[in-house]
Amino acid sequence: PAADDVAAGVARAEDVLGLGLRLGVHRGHLRIIVDGPTVRRPGILRRMAARALITGVGGQDGSYLAEHLLARGVEVVGIERPGAASAVDGVTMVEADLSDASSVIGAVEAVRPDRIFHLAAASFVPDSWLHPTPTVSMATVSTSAFLDAIVNVDRSIRFFQAASAEVFGRPTETPQTENTPIAPITPYGAGKALALFLTRMYRERFDLHASTGILFNHESPRRPEQFVTRKVTRAAAAISLGLESELRLGNLDAARDWSFAGDTVRGMVLMVESDKPGEYVLASGETHSIRQLLDLAFGHVGLDWGDYVVVDEQFNRPHEAVSICGDPTKAERELGWHREVDFAGLVAMMVDADLASLQL
Ligand code: GDP
């Protein structure tokens, strides 16, 4: 649309609604910019159906979750940081600064969601040592602001907070459950642990429907390339096409509990729809090593990874938990959650997607 049309839209919105909001259009998507805590009147969007507010909607989990909710007829509003100008199909974008409590509260007042899925995070764990303060403040300020907003705006809003197996640090028991001691060893894990405690205390103090998913590693073709699964599947595809000749990795004995992100987001929705808010582990219940990941990924393209993989110290993480394994029994029993994609299916899906994108 012409700039004049957008300007006219802004004028109309401010005249008619008097909300102090700015509207814009980006790549055909309506954009609502919340300037601060000045929004007083609720319900700026005409209510059609259940409305979900998602933070981190442009990321791996946010995009799968948005698609899942839209397919179920839920209206989806995404929060993005000011100036990000991203677009997700079918999602109305609202700009808000998650490190600023008043901006978060303004967004909740403006959007008036029925449910909030708080997924946004700087999720690459080693980077949390490079930027500890923003990592911790992002996880904690935003969660506390959302919970405070729910108490003050509408206590019937249901809240989901994404935590991580990182809250267990080097776990003292295997497999890890909702009762495993929380003992983080990274700034990322510490931020997620405090967010889990905040969510628990607001649930108990104000009887909120607020849940935390303790999410073990979950992957997909949308996983950024620095994570080990995608790094391996992309390299297997590239090497099989003759585009690359080696893959440098850290500890090949490290082992993780990997699920498909599409299964994980279904678990989030089940938590929000359940009668029993609380903490739930979402995990596959299986542990696989990097060597097993390599076997599957390179096997899928008919190669032997031993011919291409080079161990490189720079990718080692000396203090991390070498092996983790989650126990999803509570989510299976109380939410009826079951995965649809197993580890071999996940790796095959990712290699196939990488082959397709490299051949474009
Ligand atoms: P994380 O578990 O959330 O940190 O997910 P990652 O995918 O980054 O790492 C998973 C595991 O793979 C960790 O135990 C890493 O130490 C191990 N790993 C081994 N080599 C690599 C590598 O080259 N890159 C990454 N990202 N991880 C590696």
Short mmCIF file of C-alpha atoms and ligand atoms in Angstrom, two decimals:
data_model
loop_
_atom_site.label_atom_id
_atom_site.label_comp_id
_atom_site.label_asym_id
_atom_site.label_seq_id
_atom_site.Cartn_x
_atom_site.Cartn_y
_atom_site.Cartn_z
CA PRO A 1 0.00 0.00 0.00
CA ALA A 2 1.06 3.58 -0.62
CA ALA A 3 2.54 5.42 2.34
CA ASP A 4 -0.46 7.76 2.24
CA ASP A 5 -2.84 4.83 2.73
CA VAL A 6 -0.89 3.69 5.76
CA ALA A 7 -0.82 7.21 7.15
CA ALA A 8 -4.58 7.50 6.61
CA GLY A 9 -4.99 4.17 8.38
CA VAL A 10 -2.99 5.47 11.32
CA ALA A 11 -5.08 8.60 11.49
CA ARG A 12 -8.31 6.63 11.37
CA ALA A 13 -7.14 4.21 14.07
CA GLU A 14 -6.17 7.01 16.43
CA ASP A 15 -9.30 9.10 15.71
CA VAL A 16 -11.82 6.33 15.92
CA LEU A 17 -10.33 4.15 18.60
CA GLY A 18 -8.39 6.76 20.54
CA LEU A 19 -5.93 4.14 21.71
CA GLY A 20 -2.58 5.75 21.03
CA LEU A 21 -1.62 2.86 18.78
CA ARG A 22 0.07 3.09 15.44
CA LEU A 23 -0.94 0.82 12.60
CA GLY A 24 1.14 -0.15 9.65
CA VAL A 25 1.13 -2.70 6.87
CA HIS A 26 4.16 -4.79 6.05
CA ARG A 27 4.14 -7.35 3.21
CA GLY A 28 0.36 -7.47 3.41
CA HIS A 29 0.29 -8.07 7.17
CA LEU A 30 -1.38 -5.70 9.59
CA ARG A 31 1.13 -4.37 12.10
CA ILE A 32 0.09 -2.77 15.38
CA ILE A 33 2.77 -0.86 17.24
CA VAL A 34 2.31 -0.52 20.98
CA ASP A 35 4.14 2.61 22.09
CA GLY A 36 4.06 2.07 25.82
CA PRO A 37 1.82 1.52 28.79
CA THR A 38 -0.70 4.09 27.62
CA VAL A 39 -3.22 1.64 26.20
CA ARG A 40 -6.32 1.79 28.34
CA ARG A 41 -9.16 0.32 26.36
CA PRO A 42 -9.18 -3.41 25.71
CA GLY A 43 -10.25 -5.26 22.62
CA ILE A 44 -8.77 -3.33 19.74
CA LEU A 45 -9.18 -6.33 17.48
CA ARG A 46 -12.67 -7.56 16.74
CA ARG A 47 -13.05 -10.87 18.55
CA MET A 48 -13.60 -13.72 16.10
CA ALA A 49 -12.42 -16.81 17.97
CA ALA A 50 -9.95 -17.77 20.64
CA ARG A 51 -6.94 -15.49 20.38
CA ALA A 52 -3.39 -16.54 21.14
CA LEU A 53 -0.45 -14.21 21.71
CA ILE A 54 2.91 -15.80 20.85
CA THR A 55 6.35 -14.41 21.64
CA GLY A 56 9.15 -15.68 19.44
CA VAL A 57 6.63 -16.35 16.68
CA GLY A 58 9.29 -16.02 13.98
CA GLY A 59 11.44 -18.78 15.48
CA GLN A 60 11.33 -22.55 14.98
CA ASP A 61 8.79 -23.28 17.72
CA GLY A 62 6.76 -20.10 17.21
CA SER A 63 6.21 -20.79 13.54
CA TYR A 64 5.12 -24.40 14.13
CA LEU A 65 2.88 -23.30 16.99
CA ALA A 66 1.29 -20.52 14.92
CA GLU A 67 0.54 -22.98 12.10
CA HIS A 68 -0.94 -25.51 14.55
CA LEU A 69 -3.19 -22.90 16.20
CA LEU A 70 -4.30 -21.31 12.91
CA ALA A 71 -5.29 -24.76 11.64
CA ARG A 72 -7.47 -25.12 14.72
CA GLY A 73 -9.24 -21.81 14.02
CA VAL A 74 -7.38 -19.82 16.69
CA GLU A 75 -6.53 -16.23 15.85
CA VAL A 76 -2.78 -15.66 16.31
CA VAL A 77 -1.06 -12.43 17.26
CA GLY A 78 2.73 -12.45 17.39
CA ILE A 79 4.98 -10.19 19.41
CA GLU A 80 8.17 -9.07 17.78
CA ARG A 81 10.87 -6.68 18.85
CA PRO A 82 10.55 -3.09 17.61
CA GLY A 83 11.88 -2.70 14.09
CA ALA A 84 12.13 -6.45 13.40
CA ALA A 85 9.68 -6.21 10.48
CA SER A 86 9.25 -9.96 10.16
CA ALA A 87 6.13 -11.56 8.78
CA VAL A 88 4.55 -14.95 9.50
CA ASP A 89 1.66 -16.06 7.29
CA GLY A 90 -1.72 -15.49 8.89
CA VAL A 91 -0.27 -13.84 12.00
CA THR A 92 -0.95 -10.24 13.08
CA MET A 93 2.27 -8.74 14.41
CA VAL A 94 2.51 -6.47 17.44
CA GLU A 95 5.75 -4.73 18.31
CA ALA A 96 6.74 -4.80 21.96
CA ASP A 97 10.04 -4.80 23.85
CA LEU A 98 10.11 -7.93 26.03
CA SER A 99 12.85 -6.49 28.22
CA ASP A 100 10.55 -3.59 29.17
CA ALA A 101 7.74 -4.56 31.55
CA SER A 102 5.53 -1.63 30.59
CA SER A 103 5.76 -2.57 26.91
CA VAL A 104 4.74 -6.16 27.72
CA ILE A 105 1.78 -5.02 29.81
CA GLY A 106 0.74 -2.58 27.06
CA ALA A 107 0.76 -5.43 24.54
CA VAL A 108 -1.42 -7.66 26.75
CA GLU A 109 -3.87 -4.81 27.32
CA ALA A 110 -4.02 -4.03 23.62
CA VAL A 111 -4.34 -7.57 22.29
CA ARG A 112 -6.45 -9.11 25.08
CA PRO A 113 -5.49 -12.70 24.27
CA ASP A 114 -7.16 -15.76 25.79
CA ARG A 115 -3.81 -17.48 25.96
CA ILE A 116 -0.19 -16.44 25.88
CA PHE A 117 2.62 -18.68 24.68
CA HIS A 118 5.90 -17.17 25.84
CA LEU A 119 8.60 -18.77 23.68
CA ALA A 120 11.00 -15.92 22.90
CA ALA A 121 14.55 -16.56 24.08
CA ALA A 122 18.14 -16.39 22.99
CA SER A 123 18.28 -20.18 22.80
CA PHE A 124 21.81 -21.09 21.69
CA VAL A 125 23.26 -22.08 25.07
CA PRO A 126 26.98 -21.30 24.55
CA ASP A 127 26.09 -17.75 23.47
CA SER A 128 24.48 -17.16 26.85
CA TRP A 129 28.03 -16.87 28.27
CA LEU A 130 28.80 -14.14 25.71
CA HIS A 131 25.65 -12.14 26.56
CA PRO A 132 24.66 -13.22 30.08
CA THR A 133 22.81 -10.08 31.14
CA PRO A 134 20.42 -9.78 28.18
CA THR A 135 19.88 -13.55 28.20
CA VAL A 136 18.87 -13.58 31.86
CA SER A 137 16.88 -10.35 31.75
CA MET A 138 15.01 -11.43 28.62
CA ALA A 139 13.89 -14.68 30.27
CA THR A 140 13.01 -13.20 33.64
CA VAL A 141 11.68 -9.66 33.08
CA SER A 142 9.38 -10.78 30.30
CA THR A 143 7.94 -13.72 32.27
CA SER A 144 7.38 -11.62 35.36
CA ALA A 145 5.78 -8.86 33.26
CA PHE A 146 3.41 -11.29 31.53
CA LEU A 147 2.33 -12.82 34.84
CA ASP A 148 1.83 -9.38 36.40
CA ALA A 149 -0.15 -8.29 33.32
CA ILE A 150 -2.41 -11.34 33.59
CA VAL A 151 -3.11 -10.61 37.27
CA ASN A 152 -3.94 -7.00 36.51
CA VAL A 153 -5.67 -7.26 33.13
CA ASP A 154 -7.56 -10.57 33.13
CA ARG A 155 -6.85 -13.55 35.38
CA SER A 156 -8.59 -15.93 33.00
CA ILE A 157 -5.79 -15.58 30.41
CA ARG A 158 -3.94 -18.91 30.19
CA PHE A 159 -0.14 -18.74 30.16
CA PHE A 160 2.53 -21.08 28.80
CA GLN A 161 6.20 -20.51 29.49
CA ALA A 162 8.88 -22.41 27.59
CA ALA A 163 11.65 -23.68 29.85
CA SER A 164 14.39 -26.13 29.01
CA ALA A 165 16.28 -29.19 30.18
CA GLU A 166 19.06 -26.65 30.84
CA VAL A 167 17.31 -25.87 34.16
CA PHE A 168 18.69 -29.20 35.46
CA GLY A 169 22.33 -28.31 34.74
CA ARG A 170 24.27 -31.57 35.22
CA PRO A 171 21.32 -33.62 36.42
CA THR A 172 21.62 -35.76 39.52
CA GLU A 173 19.24 -38.44 38.25
CA THR A 174 18.29 -40.13 34.97
CA PRO A 175 15.82 -39.81 33.40
CA GLN A 176 14.88 -36.29 34.44
CA THR A 177 11.32 -35.62 35.57
CA GLU A 178 9.32 -32.66 36.89
CA ASN A 179 10.77 -33.50 40.35
CA THR A 180 14.45 -33.53 39.38
CA PRO A 181 16.32 -30.80 41.30
CA ILE A 182 16.63 -27.51 39.42
CA ALA A 183 20.32 -26.62 39.39
CA PRO A 184 21.28 -24.64 36.27
CA ILE A 185 24.93 -24.19 35.23
CA THR A 186 24.55 -21.62 32.41
CA PRO A 187 23.07 -18.08 32.29
CA TYR A 188 20.47 -19.45 29.86
CA GLY A 189 19.51 -22.22 32.30
CA ALA A 190 19.43 -19.79 35.23
CA GLY A 191 17.07 -17.42 33.38
CA LYS A 192 14.76 -20.29 32.45
CA ALA A 193 14.85 -21.63 36.02
CA LEU A 194 13.78 -18.28 37.46
CA ALA A 195 11.02 -18.03 34.84
CA LEU A 196 9.83 -21.51 35.91
CA PHE A 197 9.78 -20.45 39.58
CA LEU A 198 7.93 -17.20 38.77
CA THR A 199 5.31 -19.12 36.78
CA ARG A 200 4.90 -21.61 39.63
CA MET A 201 4.55 -18.92 42.29
CA TYR A 202 1.95 -16.94 40.31
CA ARG A 203 0.02 -20.16 39.63
CA GLU A 204 -0.07 -20.91 43.36
CA ARG A 205 -0.51 -17.36 44.71
CA PHE A 206 -3.18 -16.16 42.23
CA ASP A 207 -4.59 -19.47 41.05
CA LEU A 208 -3.59 -18.66 37.47
CA HIS A 209 -3.74 -21.20 34.65
CA ALA A 210 0.01 -20.89 34.10
CA SER A 211 2.19 -23.79 32.94
CA THR A 212 5.83 -24.41 32.18
CA GLY A 213 7.04 -26.86 29.57
CA ILE A 214 10.44 -28.31 30.46
CA LEU A 215 11.44 -28.81 26.85
CA PHE A 216 14.24 -31.17 25.94
CA ASN A 217 16.05 -30.63 22.61
CA HIS A 218 13.58 -30.34 19.78
CA GLU A 219 14.58 -29.97 16.18
CA SER A 220 13.26 -29.59 12.65
CA PRO A 221 14.31 -28.37 9.22
CA ARG A 222 13.72 -24.87 10.66
CA ARG A 223 16.43 -25.28 13.32
CA PRO A 224 19.23 -22.74 12.89
CA GLU A 225 22.46 -24.23 11.50
CA GLN A 226 24.56 -23.71 14.63
CA PHE A 227 22.63 -26.44 16.51
CA VAL A 228 24.26 -29.81 16.12
CA THR A 229 21.37 -31.68 14.46
CA ARG A 230 20.97 -29.15 11.68
CA LYS A 231 24.72 -28.71 11.37
CA VAL A 232 25.01 -32.46 10.74
CA THR A 233 22.01 -32.86 8.42
CA ARG A 234 23.00 -29.85 6.32
CA ALA A 235 26.60 -31.07 6.05
CA ALA A 236 25.51 -34.63 5.11
CA ALA A 237 23.34 -33.16 2.34
CA ALA A 238 26.06 -30.75 1.15
CA ILE A 239 28.78 -33.43 1.14
CA SER A 240 26.55 -35.89 -0.73
CA LEU A 241 25.98 -33.23 -3.39
CA GLY A 242 29.74 -32.60 -3.67
CA LEU A 243 29.42 -29.06 -2.28
CA GLU A 244 31.53 -29.62 0.85
CA SER A 245 34.17 -32.10 1.96
CA GLU A 246 34.37 -32.07 5.76
CA LEU A 247 32.37 -31.45 8.93
CA ARG A 248 34.02 -30.15 12.12
CA LEU A 249 32.33 -31.11 15.40
CA GLY A 250 32.96 -31.14 19.15
CA ASN A 251 32.33 -34.06 21.49
CA LEU A 252 30.93 -37.00 19.50
CA ASP A 253 30.01 -38.84 22.70
CA ALA A 254 27.67 -36.08 23.86
CA ALA A 255 24.13 -37.39 23.93
CA ARG A 256 20.79 -35.61 23.92
CA ASP A 257 17.09 -36.37 24.04
CA TRP A 258 15.86 -35.10 20.69
CA SER A 259 12.23 -34.67 19.60
CA PHE A 260 10.56 -33.14 16.55
CA ALA A 261 9.57 -29.50 17.25
CA GLY A 262 6.15 -30.07 15.62
CA ASP A 263 5.42 -32.66 18.34
CA THR A 264 6.70 -30.34 21.06
CA VAL A 265 4.35 -27.47 20.11
CA ARG A 266 1.36 -29.84 20.25
CA GLY A 267 2.36 -30.55 23.84
CA MET A 268 2.34 -26.82 24.60
CA VAL A 269 -1.24 -26.49 23.36
CA LEU A 270 -2.32 -29.56 25.34
CA MET A 271 -0.87 -27.96 28.49
CA VAL A 272 -2.81 -24.76 27.92
CA GLU A 273 -6.03 -26.66 27.20
CA SER A 274 -5.64 -29.07 30.12
CA ASP A 275 -7.52 -28.83 33.43
CA LYS A 276 -4.24 -29.23 35.25
CA PRO A 277 -1.80 -26.34 34.80
CA GLY A 278 1.66 -27.16 36.06
CA GLU A 279 5.11 -28.23 34.93
CA TYR A 280 5.46 -30.87 32.24
CA VAL A 281 8.54 -32.46 30.70
CA LEU A 282 8.26 -32.75 26.91
CA ALA A 283 10.90 -35.20 25.76
CA SER A 284 11.25 -38.35 23.68
CA GLY A 285 12.46 -40.47 26.60
CA GLU A 286 15.38 -41.68 24.43
CA THR A 287 18.98 -40.58 24.42
CA HIS A 288 21.08 -40.62 21.26
CA SER A 289 24.73 -39.67 20.84
CA ILE A 290 26.21 -37.43 18.19
CA ARG A 291 27.69 -40.63 16.68
CA GLN A 292 24.18 -42.07 16.27
CA LEU A 293 23.02 -38.80 14.74
CA LEU A 294 25.94 -39.03 12.27
CA ASP A 295 25.14 -42.68 11.46
CA LEU A 296 21.55 -41.79 10.56
CA ALA A 297 22.23 -38.56 8.67
CA PHE A 298 25.15 -39.81 6.58
CA GLY A 299 23.53 -43.25 6.20
CA HIS A 300 20.51 -41.51 4.68
CA VAL A 301 22.67 -40.24 1.81
CA GLY A 302 24.70 -43.47 1.53
CA LEU A 303 27.94 -42.11 3.03
CA ASP A 304 30.25 -43.14 5.89
CA TRP A 305 30.68 -40.14 8.22
CA GLY A 306 34.10 -41.39 9.33
CA ASP A 307 35.44 -40.20 5.95
CA TYR A 308 34.36 -36.60 6.55
CA VAL A 309 34.08 -35.73 10.25
CA VAL A 310 36.94 -33.90 11.98
CA VAL A 311 36.88 -33.39 15.74
CA ASP A 312 37.63 -29.74 16.52
CA GLU A 313 38.32 -28.56 20.08
CA GLN A 314 36.63 -25.21 19.49
CA PHE A 315 33.22 -26.93 19.57
CA ASN A 316 33.85 -28.72 22.89
CA ARG A 317 31.91 -27.58 25.94
CA PRO A 318 33.91 -28.76 28.95
CA HIS A 319 31.35 -28.10 31.70
CA GLU A 320 28.11 -29.21 30.09
CA ALA A 321 26.02 -32.27 30.91
CA VAL A 322 27.28 -34.95 28.55
CA SER A 323 24.10 -37.00 28.47
CA ILE A 324 20.52 -36.01 29.19
CA CYS A 325 17.25 -37.89 28.99
CA GLY A 326 13.75 -36.66 29.82
CA ASP A 327 10.86 -38.70 31.15
CA PRO A 328 7.63 -37.61 29.41
CA THR A 329 5.38 -39.91 31.47
CA LYS A 330 3.45 -37.09 33.17
CA ALA A 331 2.67 -35.35 29.85
CA GLU A 332 1.66 -38.68 28.29
CA ARG A 333 -0.56 -39.70 31.18
CA GLU A 334 -2.16 -36.35 32.06
CA LEU A 335 -2.21 -34.57 28.69
CA GLY A 336 -2.42 -37.55 26.34
CA TRP A 337 0.68 -36.25 24.53
CA HIS A 338 2.49 -38.65 22.20
CA ARG A 339 5.12 -37.96 19.61
CA GLU A 340 4.39 -38.65 15.96
CA VAL A 341 7.98 -38.51 14.68
CA ASP A 342 10.78 -40.68 16.12
CA PHE A 343 14.50 -39.88 16.02
CA ALA A 344 15.23 -41.69 12.75
CA GLY A 345 12.20 -40.04 11.12
CA LEU A 346 13.34 -36.63 12.36
CA VAL A 347 16.87 -36.99 10.98
CA ALA A 348 15.57 -38.26 7.62
CA MET A 349 13.10 -35.34 7.41
CA MET A 350 15.91 -32.86 8.11
CA VAL A 351 18.38 -34.36 5.62
CA ASP A 352 15.67 -34.46 2.92
CA ALA A 353 14.79 -30.80 3.57
CA ASP A 354 18.47 -29.82 3.38
CA LEU A 355 18.92 -31.76 0.13
CA ALA A 356 15.90 -30.00 -1.33
CA SER A 357 17.03 -26.54 -0.32
CA LEU A 358 20.63 -27.05 -1.51
CA GLN A 359 19.38 -28.28 -4.90
CA LEU A 360 17.20 -25.24 -5.48
P1 GDP B 1 21.91 -27.73 23.23
O1 GDP B 1 21.81 -29.09 23.89
O2 GDP B 1 20.67 -26.90 23.40
O3 GDP B 1 23.15 -26.98 23.63
O4 GDP B 1 21.94 -28.03 21.65
P2 GDP B 1 23.13 -28.14 20.58
O5 GDP B 1 22.52 -28.69 19.36
O6 GDP B 1 23.85 -26.85 20.43
O7 GDP B 1 24.16 -29.18 21.22
C1 GDP B 1 23.78 -30.50 21.44
C2 GDP B 1 24.99 -31.33 21.88
O8 GDP B 1 25.86 -31.53 20.78
C3 GDP B 1 25.83 -30.69 22.99
O9 GDP B 1 26.14 -31.69 23.93
C4 GDP B 1 27.08 -30.24 22.27
O10 GDP B 1 28.24 -30.25 23.09
C5 GDP B 1 27.21 -31.34 21.23
N1 GDP B 1 28.04 -30.96 20.08
C6 GDP B 1 29.12 -31.64 19.63
N2 GDP B 1 29.66 -31.01 18.57
C7 GDP B 1 28.91 -29.91 18.35
C8 GDP B 1 28.98 -28.85 17.39
O11 GDP B 1 29.84 -28.81 16.53
N3 GDP B 1 28.03 -27.87 17.48
C9 GDP B 1 27.04 -27.91 18.44
N4 GDP B 1 26.10 -26.93 18.47
N5 GDP B 1 26.97 -28.89 19.35
C10 GDP B 1 27.87 -29.87 19.31
#
